[in-house]
Amino acid sequence: MEPTKLTLRNFLSYRDDVVDLEPIVCAALVGDNGAGKSSLLDALTWALFGQGTKGRDLDNYVTRGEPEGRVELEFVLRGEAYRVVRARNAAKGKSILEFFIQDSDGWRALSGKTIADTQRIIEETLRMDYRTFTSSALVLQGQSDSFTANMTDQERKEALGRILGLDLWDRLQERAREQVRARKAQVQALEDARERLRVEVSRKDALNGERQLVTEELAAKTSAVEVLTQRCSQIEGQLQQKTALDQMLSEAKTELDRRQAELYTAQFDEQRIRRQTAEAEGHIRDAQGILARAEEIRWAVEMAEEMELDVQAFDAQAQRHMELSRQLQDARVKQAHWESSRKADAARIQTTLKTASEQAAVLDQVPCGESEKAACPLLGMARRASSQVQELRAQLAALQGKADPYTEKVQELEQELAAVGYDQKAHAAAREALLDVRKVARLQPELEAATVRVAEMQARIEQWQTDLDQLTERAKAAEGEIRRCEARTREIRKQLDDLLPLAGILTRTQAELAMVRNEEHRLRSELGRIEAGLELVARAEKELADLEKQSETLRKELAVYELLEEACGKKGVPALIIENAVPEIERLTNDMLARMAGGRLAIQLETQVEGKTTGTVQEVLRVTVLEEGAERPYQTYSGAERFMVDLALRVALSKFLANRAGAEIRLFVLDEGLGSCDTTNRQVVMDAIQAVAEEFSKVLVITHIAELQDSFPQQMVVTKGPDGSKARLIA
């Protein structure tokens, strides 16, 4: 993997910057402390893996005070160009991760449905995760001498295990241990179940014995049921005659009830007809009373018409008298109102005239000159009152001489009212006489109805007499049939009484049969229970056989997981991995040292040494430095030589991890190590870095030493200003 371009926005100290990495071959990454050098490395790992030196919390990488941070990384891998875009909105707690590949049409998306899917696609494309990448491509502070200085042989081997990812085997061992515990628990549970099933199976012989006894008893009860059933059938055959008699008795009773109902109906109808005849004769007597007043009623009808005309004339006279009286009353009221208004107006004018006369009299009583009178307000008011006096007197005279406009109308209405000549008493007498005549005239409909009713009632009485004769004949016939049905009923009851003993025998036999059948049912239920128990035993036998097989399978699985638990332990596969990895790491380290030191230096890695106790072996990772074939303590070398050994070992680890993951690592970043070199050894250090540059396409070295910075063919200068950090490549 070879990065070519970084685009940063609100990421740590970078506000908005685009860093072109494509021209870099071997460059020093320089800048003041806090300028943002290490942040560039965090941007690489954050974009690819979502984490860096500040942990997994994505919000830690967003520039303080900004809502969202974003990094775009473009890189080349196996001849293909890729781009990763990761963004984090700290305000909303939301993240974005997108992955693209460049083809002829531009950037084509490779992202999955979720961020986790996209992360998995990125790591599968790179063929490494965050730990593999940081262990192979980056040498951060405190890591270059992790296998040489300040570490025991045992600690060194544990550190190598962590770098090689052997903690995975610890997790596998724990998972295998969990499976061992689970299988043991399952085996114990199966054993408990097998014991329960063995108890169930042990009931088989007892259940078979019970089945034999119940079967024999059931056969006896079944035979008894057959005998009693046959006996009941015989008795029922004998009692079939009783059934026929019961039917005949029921029919006789029905016939008797019908005949009695006919007799009751005939008697009821006879009483009804006699009652209706009496009522009709009463109606005829009432109608004859009306018919006796026929002449009186006809005279009243004729007189009512003449008297009604007289009353109508009186009504019209009364209506006219009432209307004229109302008009006269209204005219008199208006006349009185007019007279009252005239008197009020005259009184008002007289009062005003008196006041004006009094004010005008002042003019003659005041001894003032004409000029003074003209200027006096009081005298001015008196002059105005004097001018009104004549006008008011004229108004009063006109009002007093004005004629009453309602007098003529009142007189006219009084004359018309007298001409009407209405007599209220005569009107009331005519009304009273009309009412008396109408009372008799109203009987005319009853007279007509009475004539019709008498004829109708006489016809009905004749028909009812005929019906009455017929009902009498029907009642006599019904009485004869009733006597015949009662005799038939007594005969049938006598025959039934003769069969009563046989019915008791049948009842007792049926009761005995019911008891035997109940016992038979009980025995069948008991047999069913026993059969169900035997079925449970059969299933238990099958389950027991299945559990035997499951137990055998579980025990085999338990043995496998116990073996796997042991294999995943420190003395198992992890030890073999280290044993296989160490020779390759040693070879790669010595290849690098051969380039750096011209074959003068080499290392030797040992994984087992004799223990303090005779005959024991201790698992370690011991690093021995050889100078021209002779061992020499690591601490006796100069800073530059120790740096070469540390760097060669670290580069070897990087190449080994990348090759094991199947990844292509074209980037190597060194974030420490040069500060311990003195002036005379710095060339040696630069030669070592140059040897590393031959192994990787891009090498970045973070250093604060000015002389070493000038020794690099390229410099990536990081500065920090008001608009954030900026990184620029200087050739």
XYZ file of C-alpha atoms in Angstrom:
731
model
C 0.000 0.000 0.000
C 1.468 3.365 -1.111
C -0.379 6.567 -0.049
C -0.477 9.325 -2.685
C -2.741 12.073 -1.315
C -4.222 13.223 1.998
C -7.103 15.727 2.231
C -7.774 16.937 5.776
C -10.553 19.153 7.080
C -11.012 19.924 10.803
C -8.841 16.932 11.725
C -6.849 17.585 14.939
C -4.691 20.652 14.200
C -5.453 20.659 10.431
C -8.282 22.990 9.454
C -8.162 22.602 5.674
C -5.162 21.117 3.890
C -4.305 18.847 0.959
C -0.998 16.919 1.291
C 0.522 15.482 -1.909
C 2.396 12.301 -0.918
C 3.002 10.921 -4.399
C 6.461 12.564 -4.957
C 7.833 11.330 -1.608
C 10.672 8.780 -1.813
C 12.762 9.395 1.306
C 11.851 12.487 3.257
C 12.371 13.997 6.679
C 9.131 15.041 8.367
C 10.122 18.250 10.161
C 8.425 20.980 12.143
C 8.110 22.461 15.613
C 6.713 20.427 18.474
C 2.913 20.511 18.283
C 2.941 21.620 14.640
C 1.062 18.474 13.536
C 3.679 15.946 12.357
C 2.252 12.998 14.282
C -1.250 14.109 13.291
C -0.411 13.256 9.675
C 0.297 9.666 10.747
C -2.964 9.626 12.747
C -4.786 10.826 9.615
C -3.481 7.760 7.705
C -4.633 5.213 10.283
C -7.863 7.111 11.122
C -8.934 7.162 7.497
C -8.120 3.469 6.970
C -9.071 1.964 10.336
C -10.984 4.584 12.338
C -8.339 4.872 15.093
C -4.941 6.329 15.892
C -2.771 7.262 18.827
C -5.769 8.871 20.581
C -7.797 5.650 20.741
C -10.994 4.491 19.051
C -13.230 7.423 20.029
C -13.743 9.197 16.669
C -14.737 12.459 18.368
C -11.173 12.772 19.768
C -9.908 13.504 16.230
C -12.355 16.299 15.335
C -10.814 19.761 15.707
C -11.915 21.257 19.013
C -14.873 23.594 18.547
C -15.787 22.238 15.091
C -18.907 20.102 14.487
C -17.406 17.755 11.883
C -13.993 16.379 10.861
C -13.112 14.696 7.549
C -10.121 12.875 6.002
C -9.764 11.596 2.416
C -6.879 9.233 1.636
C -5.877 8.142 -1.848
C -3.430 5.224 -2.234
C -2.122 2.761 -4.799
C -2.199 -0.983 -4.172
C -1.167 -3.683 -6.657
C -1.460 -1.220 -9.551
C -4.973 -0.008 -8.606
C -5.892 3.442 -7.250
C -8.223 3.626 -4.237
C -9.790 6.387 -2.148
C -11.105 6.228 1.440
C -13.366 8.972 2.872
C -14.081 9.021 6.596
C -16.022 11.802 8.358
C -17.343 12.283 11.877
C -20.066 14.707 12.990
C -19.326 15.093 16.700
C -22.367 17.301 17.241
C -24.811 14.661 15.932
C -22.755 11.582 16.846
C -22.844 10.297 13.230
C -20.056 8.865 11.065
C -19.463 8.395 7.315
C -17.149 5.832 5.700
C -16.887 5.426 1.914
C -14.485 3.348 -0.210
C -13.820 3.795 -3.948
C -11.669 2.320 -6.733
C -10.659 4.246 -9.834
C -11.646 2.869 -13.230
C -12.117 4.299 -16.714
C -15.316 6.108 -15.658
C -13.859 7.667 -12.517
C -14.298 6.662 -8.871
C -16.547 3.588 -8.480
C -18.005 2.862 -5.028
C -16.923 -0.294 -3.169
C -18.732 0.620 0.064
C -20.945 -1.861 1.872
C -24.415 -1.314 3.300
C -23.037 -0.334 6.714
C -19.884 1.260 8.080
C -18.859 -2.120 9.508
C -19.278 -3.740 6.064
C -17.199 -0.989 4.434
C -14.473 -1.345 7.098
C -14.330 -5.089 6.452
C -13.977 -4.472 2.673
C -11.114 -2.005 3.281
C -9.234 -4.432 5.534
C -9.798 -7.313 3.096
C -8.431 -5.128 0.279
C -5.350 -4.142 2.349
C -5.123 -7.691 3.803
C -4.345 -6.258 7.220
C -5.992 -4.569 10.161
C -4.898 -1.630 12.313
C -2.467 -3.611 14.447
C -0.810 -5.300 11.500
C -0.499 -1.959 9.683
C 0.962 -0.084 12.666
C 3.301 -2.991 13.456
C 4.605 -3.146 9.889
C 4.427 0.301 8.263
C 4.914 2.579 11.314
C 7.702 2.681 13.865
C 6.311 5.003 16.508
C 7.997 6.448 19.543
C 9.202 3.787 21.989
C 9.046 0.885 19.505
C 12.330 0.786 17.592
C 14.320 -0.785 20.458
C 11.414 -2.839 21.830
C 13.386 -6.094 21.335
C 16.777 -4.946 22.566
C 16.951 -2.405 25.387
C 15.150 -2.439 28.755
C 13.451 -5.824 28.255
C 14.152 -9.279 29.663
C 14.313 -12.317 27.398
C 10.922 -13.506 28.691
C 9.315 -10.062 28.205
C 10.808 -9.891 24.724
C 9.176 -13.186 23.744
C 5.793 -12.003 25.121
C 6.144 -8.742 23.146
C 6.915 -10.692 19.965
C 3.827 -12.785 20.607
C 1.701 -9.646 20.855
C 3.151 -8.247 17.600
C 2.593 -11.558 15.833
C -1.021 -11.526 17.023
C -0.627 -14.558 19.244
C -3.146 -13.113 21.672
C -5.633 -14.474 19.146
C -4.578 -17.921 20.332
C -5.243 -16.816 23.910
C -8.779 -15.936 22.845
C -9.075 -19.222 20.967
C -7.829 -21.057 24.035
C -10.445 -19.300 26.165
C -13.149 -20.162 23.658
C -11.933 -23.770 23.606
C -11.949 -23.734 27.416
C -15.536 -22.447 27.328
C -16.455 -25.263 24.942
C -14.780 -27.760 27.291
C -16.836 -26.424 30.207
C -19.990 -26.454 28.070
C -19.347 -30.017 26.862
C -18.691 -31.206 30.381
C -21.933 -29.620 31.535
C -23.744 -31.231 28.600
C -22.200 -34.615 29.363
C -23.327 -34.287 32.985
C -26.818 -33.223 31.870
C -26.976 -36.215 29.530
C -25.868 -38.498 32.323
C -28.643 -37.108 34.549
C -31.152 -37.613 31.747
C -29.891 -41.158 31.148
C -30.350 -41.980 34.824
C -33.916 -40.641 34.697
C -34.636 -42.704 31.575
C -33.149 -45.829 33.176
C -35.646 -45.387 36.024
C -38.453 -45.069 33.457
C -37.301 -48.196 31.577
C -37.130 -50.178 34.830
C -40.965 -49.940 35.055
C -41.411 -52.101 31.930
C -41.771 -55.547 33.642
C -44.214 -54.227 36.253
C -46.359 -52.572 33.575
C -46.428 -55.781 31.493
C -47.634 -57.713 34.561
C -50.384 -55.175 35.222
C -51.444 -55.314 31.577
C -51.843 -59.122 31.766
C -54.089 -58.910 34.873
C -56.223 -56.059 33.547
C -56.633 -57.783 30.179
C -57.986 -60.956 31.813
C -60.385 -58.996 34.050
C -61.542 -56.902 31.095
C -62.352 -60.056 29.085
C -64.588 -61.289 31.947
C -66.423 -57.977 32.153
C -66.899 -57.878 28.390
C -68.509 -61.346 28.502
C -70.842 -60.240 31.316
C -71.862 -57.191 29.281
C -72.802 -59.437 26.356
C -74.996 -61.693 28.597
C -76.811 -58.771 30.237
C -77.286 -57.032 26.913
C -78.921 -60.135 25.479
C -81.212 -60.402 28.534
C -82.294 -56.786 28.203
C -83.056 -57.334 24.545
C -85.334 -60.233 25.429
C -87.229 -58.176 28.038
C -87.475 -55.220 25.666
C -88.999 -57.549 23.083
C -91.629 -58.559 25.607
C -92.221 -54.910 26.463
C -92.789 -53.886 22.868
C -96.527 -54.535 23.578
C -96.284 -51.920 26.342
C -94.874 -49.472 23.872
C -97.806 -50.085 21.550
C -100.231 -49.683 24.452
C -98.518 -46.467 25.509
C -98.941 -45.198 21.981
C -102.607 -46.221 21.958
C -103.136 -44.590 25.378
C -101.508 -41.411 24.134
C -103.717 -41.396 21.066
C -106.850 -42.071 23.198
C -105.926 -39.176 25.488
C -105.372 -36.937 22.485
C -108.775 -37.876 21.061
C -110.433 -37.335 24.457
C -108.787 -33.900 24.746
C -109.964 -33.007 21.228
C -113.561 -34.056 21.931
C -113.578 -32.171 25.233
C -112.250 -29.119 23.413
C -115.056 -29.429 20.838
C -117.663 -29.663 23.624
C -116.136 -26.644 25.383
C -116.100 -24.672 22.148
C -119.735 -25.533 21.380
C -120.795 -24.551 24.887
C -118.790 -21.346 24.712
C -120.241 -20.421 21.315
C -123.790 -21.177 22.609
C -123.251 -18.807 25.532
C -121.803 -16.198 23.182
C -124.780 -16.391 20.819
C -127.280 -16.111 23.691
C -125.373 -13.058 24.995
C -125.289 -11.456 21.549
C -129.044 -12.114 21.096
C -129.807 -10.389 24.406
C -127.596 -7.437 23.399
C -129.364 -7.179 20.005
C -132.799 -7.162 21.645
C -131.576 -4.339 23.934
C -130.406 -2.354 20.862
C -133.846 -2.827 19.286
C -135.553 -1.450 22.420
C -133.205 1.575 22.381
C -133.871 2.215 18.698
C -137.650 2.043 19.188
C -137.347 4.893 21.754
C -135.740 7.080 19.074
C -138.279 6.037 16.434
C -141.140 7.227 18.725
C -139.767 10.855 18.458
C -139.570 10.846 14.662
C -142.074 13.728 14.049
C -140.471 15.891 16.742
C -137.009 15.401 15.255
C -138.110 16.234 11.694
C -139.834 19.499 12.919
C -136.666 20.504 14.843
C -134.530 20.032 11.732
C -136.785 22.379 9.704
C -136.938 25.041 12.452
C -133.180 24.934 13.042
C -132.500 26.223 9.541
C -134.893 29.231 9.939
C -133.643 30.098 13.408
C -130.013 29.884 12.278
C -130.676 32.582 9.658
C -132.108 34.843 12.398
C -129.059 34.260 14.595
C -126.722 35.029 11.670
C -128.519 38.370 11.175
C -128.121 39.154 14.882
C -124.390 38.163 14.589
C -123.825 40.581 11.684
C -125.642 43.384 13.611
C -123.499 42.674 16.672
C -120.307 42.711 14.572
C -121.231 46.121 13.054
C -122.196 47.505 16.462
C -118.839 46.344 17.910
C -116.838 47.855 15.001
C -118.593 51.262 15.255
C -118.187 51.264 19.045
C -114.446 50.641 18.654
C -114.094 53.455 16.063
C -116.079 55.853 18.267
C -113.881 55.010 21.232
C -110.726 55.660 19.161
C -112.080 59.031 17.901
C -112.989 60.152 21.428
C -109.507 59.183 22.677
C -107.826 61.156 19.870
C -110.193 64.130 20.580
C -109.229 64.106 24.248
C -105.531 63.836 23.355
C -105.798 66.815 20.929
C -107.546 68.975 23.542
C -104.942 68.110 26.157
C -102.106 68.972 23.744
C -103.767 72.327 22.811
C -104.141 73.280 26.468
C -100.505 72.352 27.185
C -99.235 74.448 24.234
C -101.384 77.424 25.369
C -100.059 77.158 28.909
C -96.455 77.012 27.583
C -97.036 80.141 25.397
C -98.699 81.996 28.257
C -95.766 81.218 30.570
C -93.250 82.378 27.947
C -95.362 85.499 27.250
C -95.456 86.380 30.934
C -91.677 86.005 31.255
C -91.026 88.094 28.104
C -93.448 90.840 29.305
C -91.663 91.037 32.639
C -88.252 91.300 30.927
C -89.552 93.948 28.471
C -90.900 96.102 31.327
C -87.296 96.641 32.479
C -86.676 98.999 29.536
C -89.027 101.619 30.969
C -87.733 101.319 34.527
C -83.978 101.765 34.003
C -82.817 105.458 34.103
C -79.919 105.147 31.616
C -78.905 106.997 28.549
C -79.366 105.540 25.093
C -75.666 104.832 24.736
C -75.573 103.020 28.072
C -78.671 100.994 27.227
C -77.045 99.859 24.036
C -74.008 98.554 25.905
C -75.863 96.833 28.794
C -76.281 93.025 28.316
C -79.320 92.909 30.613
C -81.124 95.573 28.655
C -80.167 93.737 25.443
C -82.013 90.666 26.680
C -85.012 92.849 27.636
C -85.132 94.325 24.098
C -85.204 90.798 22.606
C -88.047 89.797 25.032
C -90.040 92.933 24.002
C -89.794 91.920 20.335
C -91.185 88.419 21.180
C -94.262 89.612 23.130
C -96.401 90.453 20.050
C -95.416 87.260 18.298
C -96.342 85.138 21.349
C -99.711 86.901 21.715
C -100.490 86.146 18.109
C -99.584 82.493 18.563
C -101.810 82.258 21.664
C -104.782 83.848 19.863
C -104.370 81.484 16.911
C -104.183 78.444 19.195
C -107.276 79.482 21.192
C -109.286 80.072 18.036
C -108.368 76.712 16.458
C -111.421 74.315 16.007
C -111.502 70.636 17.269
C -110.780 68.373 14.167
C -112.426 65.268 15.761
C -115.869 66.703 16.760
C -117.506 66.052 13.368
C -116.142 62.439 13.229
C -117.430 61.646 16.735
C -120.915 62.934 15.916
C -121.015 60.937 12.662
C -120.062 57.676 14.412
C -122.632 58.260 17.190
C -125.382 58.603 14.555
C -124.304 55.426 12.705
C -124.221 53.483 15.979
C -127.747 54.600 16.878
C -128.946 53.616 13.360
C -127.705 49.987 13.796
C -130.337 49.346 16.509
C -128.610 46.277 17.961
C -130.577 44.449 20.804
C -128.245 42.310 22.824
C -131.005 40.554 24.827
C -132.920 39.611 21.688
C -129.661 38.259 20.223
C -129.062 36.103 23.326
C -132.677 34.786 23.268
C -132.353 33.779 19.608
C -129.122 31.927 20.344
C -130.717 30.050 23.287
C -133.745 29.014 21.195
C -131.446 27.780 18.390
C -129.481 25.633 20.843
C -132.698 23.976 22.121
C -133.873 23.160 18.616
C -130.433 21.844 17.603
C -130.427 19.389 20.526
C -133.482 17.695 19.037
C -132.298 18.067 15.413
C -129.024 16.280 16.239
C -131.082 13.113 16.863
C -131.868 12.850 13.129
C -128.746 10.598 12.374
C -129.711 8.405 15.310
C -133.238 8.184 13.941
C -131.968 7.049 10.557
C -129.452 4.634 12.150
C -132.121 3.237 14.463
C -134.323 2.306 11.505
C -131.425 0.412 9.872
C -130.252 -1.121 13.142
C -133.665 -2.578 14.020
C -133.881 -4.383 10.678
C -130.265 -5.577 10.976
C -130.606 -6.829 14.546
C -133.812 -8.749 13.725
C -131.999 -10.512 10.833
C -129.053 -11.418 13.086
C -131.315 -12.803 15.800
C -132.904 -15.135 13.255
C -129.399 -16.353 12.076
C -128.159 -16.803 15.626
C -131.164 -18.959 16.436
C -130.274 -21.257 13.549
C -126.597 -21.400 14.747
C -127.782 -22.155 18.263
C -129.738 -25.173 17.107
C -126.673 -26.526 15.263
C -124.387 -26.000 18.305
C -126.793 -27.964 20.480
C -126.536 -30.936 18.098
C -122.692 -30.676 18.070
C -122.526 -30.618 21.863
C -124.649 -33.774 22.123
C -122.396 -35.564 19.611
C -119.236 -34.452 21.474
C -120.578 -35.743 24.771
C -121.157 -39.166 23.199
C -117.563 -39.280 21.799
C -116.154 -38.279 25.180
C -117.898 -41.166 26.897
C -116.489 -43.549 24.237
C -112.854 -42.208 24.617
C -112.995 -42.482 28.416
C -114.057 -46.158 28.165
C -111.168 -46.849 25.687
C -108.651 -45.144 28.019
C -109.746 -47.242 31.006
C -109.325 -50.423 28.983
C -105.743 -49.514 27.859
C -104.670 -48.526 31.398
C -105.800 -51.940 32.676
C -103.631 -53.696 30.074
C -100.603 -51.519 31.020
C -101.030 -52.321 34.704
C -100.684 -56.009 33.840
C -97.173 -55.234 32.328
C -95.761 -53.288 35.287
C -93.716 -56.158 36.879
C -91.869 -56.814 33.614
C -90.798 -53.173 33.449
C -89.227 -53.399 36.923
C -87.243 -56.467 35.891
C -85.945 -54.566 32.847
C -84.964 -51.591 34.997
C -82.969 -53.738 37.397
C -81.276 -55.616 34.530
C -80.366 -52.321 32.830
C -78.923 -50.958 36.094
C -76.777 -54.098 36.459
C -75.668 -53.735 32.830
C -74.722 -50.076 33.447
C -72.611 -51.065 36.471
C -70.803 -53.770 34.498
C -70.207 -51.360 31.606
C -68.813 -48.730 33.992
C -66.422 -51.316 35.341
C -65.536 -52.314 31.795
C -64.841 -48.651 30.960
C -62.714 -48.306 34.084
C -60.679 -51.381 33.097
C -60.266 -50.032 29.552
C -59.042 -46.696 30.977
C -56.643 -48.581 33.243
C -55.437 -50.616 30.270
C -54.998 -47.346 28.323
C -52.944 -45.926 31.178
C -50.759 -49.047 31.205
C -50.371 -48.927 27.403
C -49.434 -45.228 27.622
C -46.890 -46.103 30.305
C -45.437 -48.817 28.055
C -45.265 -46.299 25.192
C -43.370 -43.935 27.494
C -41.057 -46.824 28.352
C -40.536 -47.550 24.646
C -39.784 -43.868 23.969
C -37.497 -43.833 27.001
C -35.635 -46.850 25.600
C -35.255 -45.039 22.264
C -34.235 -41.772 23.965
C -31.783 -43.711 26.109
C -30.208 -45.214 22.988
C -30.090 -41.732 21.384
C -28.549 -40.268 24.529
C -25.927 -42.997 24.480
C -24.979 -41.890 20.977
C -25.095 -38.190 21.960
C -22.997 -38.891 25.008
C -20.433 -40.688 22.898
C -20.390 -37.783 20.413
C -20.082 -35.211 23.203
C -17.245 -37.123 24.821
C -15.421 -37.185 21.490
C -16.047 -33.422 21.066
C -14.883 -32.868 24.649
C -11.653 -34.702 23.886
C -11.186 -32.552 20.755
C -11.779 -29.284 22.628
C -9.475 -30.371 25.458
C -6.813 -31.086 22.860
C -7.578 -27.711 21.203
C -7.328 -25.950 24.565
C -3.905 -27.446 25.080
C -2.846 -26.677 21.490
C -3.842 -22.997 21.864
C -1.770 -22.683 25.063
C 1.649 -21.124 25.287
C 3.342 -24.490 24.717
C 1.156 -25.305 21.721
C 0.655 -23.597 18.376
C 1.851 -20.118 19.552
C 5.199 -21.666 20.479
C 5.406 -23.309 17.044
C 4.544 -20.000 15.352
C 7.327 -18.230 17.203
C 9.721 -21.086 16.440
C 8.873 -20.785 12.747
C 8.857 -16.957 12.729
C 12.133 -16.398 14.575
C 14.462 -17.864 11.883
C 12.754 -15.735 9.187
C 12.930 -12.583 11.348
C 16.610 -13.373 12.072
C 17.332 -13.789 8.357
C 15.555 -10.568 7.368
C 17.338 -8.669 10.166
C 20.765 -9.905 9.122
C 20.001 -9.026 5.470
C 19.305 -5.442 6.549
C 22.387 -5.350 8.797
C 24.493 -6.619 5.892
C 23.391 -3.573 3.876
C 23.743 -1.169 6.772
C 27.060 -2.390 8.259
C 28.594 -4.112 5.301
C 28.393 -7.566 6.902
C 30.193 -6.525 10.044
C 27.187 -6.904 12.337
C 24.647 -9.695 12.699
C 22.218 -10.969 15.309
C 21.293 -14.357 16.636
C 17.811 -15.113 18.092
C 17.314 -17.934 20.599
C 13.906 -19.129 21.839
C 14.994 -21.733 24.386
C 17.769 -21.659 27.014
C 18.631 -23.925 29.884
C 16.775 -23.145 33.060
C 18.269 -22.645 36.461
C 17.244 -26.149 37.352
C 19.304 -28.830 35.630
C 17.481 -30.462 32.722
C 14.804 -27.755 32.344
C 14.233 -25.514 29.331
C 13.001 -21.922 29.562
C 10.940 -20.281 26.780
C 12.577 -16.903 25.941
C 13.556 -14.619 23.070
C 17.216 -13.767 23.491
C 18.915 -11.315 21.080
C 22.656 -11.807 20.695
C 24.692 -9.294 18.626
C 27.619 -10.708 16.620
C 30.431 -8.474 15.381
C 32.451 -10.294 12.698
C 31.241 -13.565 14.198
C 32.110 -12.778 17.808
C 29.512 -12.049 20.474
C 29.567 -8.555 21.933
C 27.181 -7.053 24.529
C 24.518 -4.811 22.965
C 25.118 -2.073 25.561
C 28.783 -1.651 24.450
C 27.843 -0.411 20.976
C 27.577 3.232 20.034
C 24.197 4.902 19.631
C 24.388 4.648 15.827
C 25.267 0.946 15.900
C 22.515 0.189 18.393
C 20.131 2.179 16.193
C 21.149 0.041 13.184
C 20.492 -3.152 15.143
C 17.146 -1.805 16.436
C 16.106 -0.513 13.028
C 17.123 -3.678 11.175
C 15.189 -5.830 13.642
C 12.147 -3.522 13.387
C 12.238 -3.505 9.567
C 12.519 -7.290 9.573
C 9.434 -7.509 11.780
C 7.584 -5.152 9.430
C 8.444 -7.185 6.344
C 7.626 -10.452 8.093
C 4.192 -9.225 9.240
C 3.356 -7.838 5.807
C 4.419 -11.020 4.021
C 2.474 -13.187 6.471
C -0.700 -11.131 5.920
C -0.232 -11.202 2.150
C -0.136 -7.391 2.171
C 1.926 -5.074 0.037
C 3.578 -2.432 2.242
C 5.343 0.322 0.293
C 5.425 2.848 3.168
C 7.771 2.987 6.152
C 7.519 5.710 8.806
C 10.083 6.225 11.575
C 9.013 8.536 14.422
C 12.125 8.333 16.661
C 15.658 7.091 17.098
C 17.840 9.756 15.584
C 18.210 11.991 18.622
C 20.604 9.553 20.358
C 23.193 9.677 17.573
C 26.220 11.941 17.917
C 27.721 13.962 15.085
C 30.297 11.334 14.088
C 27.699 8.559 13.808
C 24.983 10.411 11.974
C 26.317 9.379 8.603
C 26.054 5.793 9.740
C 22.440 6.480 10.691
C 21.702 8.030 7.309
C 23.311 5.025 5.578
C 20.999 2.787 7.572
C 17.964 4.866 6.590
C 19.103 4.783 2.965
C 19.242 0.984 3.171
C 15.659 0.998 4.502
C 14.619 3.295 1.620
C 15.771 0.627 -0.802
C 13.169 -1.740 0.703
C 10.192 0.702 0.616
C 8.828 3.126 -2.010
C 8.160 5.835 0.552
C 10.141 6.506 3.729
C 9.225 9.235 6.197
C 11.468 10.007 9.167
C 10.406 12.416 11.916
C 13.474 14.209 13.308
C 14.279 17.511 15.012
C 18.043 17.444 14.217
C 18.822 20.126 11.639
C 22.003 18.387 10.318
C 20.070 15.173 9.687
C 17.166 17.056 8.116
C 19.558 18.505 5.548
C 20.892 15.007 4.813
C 17.518 13.829 3.445
C 16.900 14.321 -0.271
C 13.373 15.535 0.569
C 11.713 17.366 3.452
C 8.039 17.436 4.434
C 7.747 20.672 6.431
C 4.786 21.026 8.839
C 3.857 24.503 10.090
C 1.001 25.702 12.274
C -0.690 29.061 11.919
C -4.037 30.769 12.636
C -5.718 28.711 9.900
C -4.367 25.408 11.282
C -1.480 23.105 10.347
C -0.073 22.886 6.805
C 2.292 20.271 5.312
C 4.423 20.980 2.222
C 7.090 18.871 0.453
C 10.451 20.543 -0.233
C 12.739 18.729 -2.660
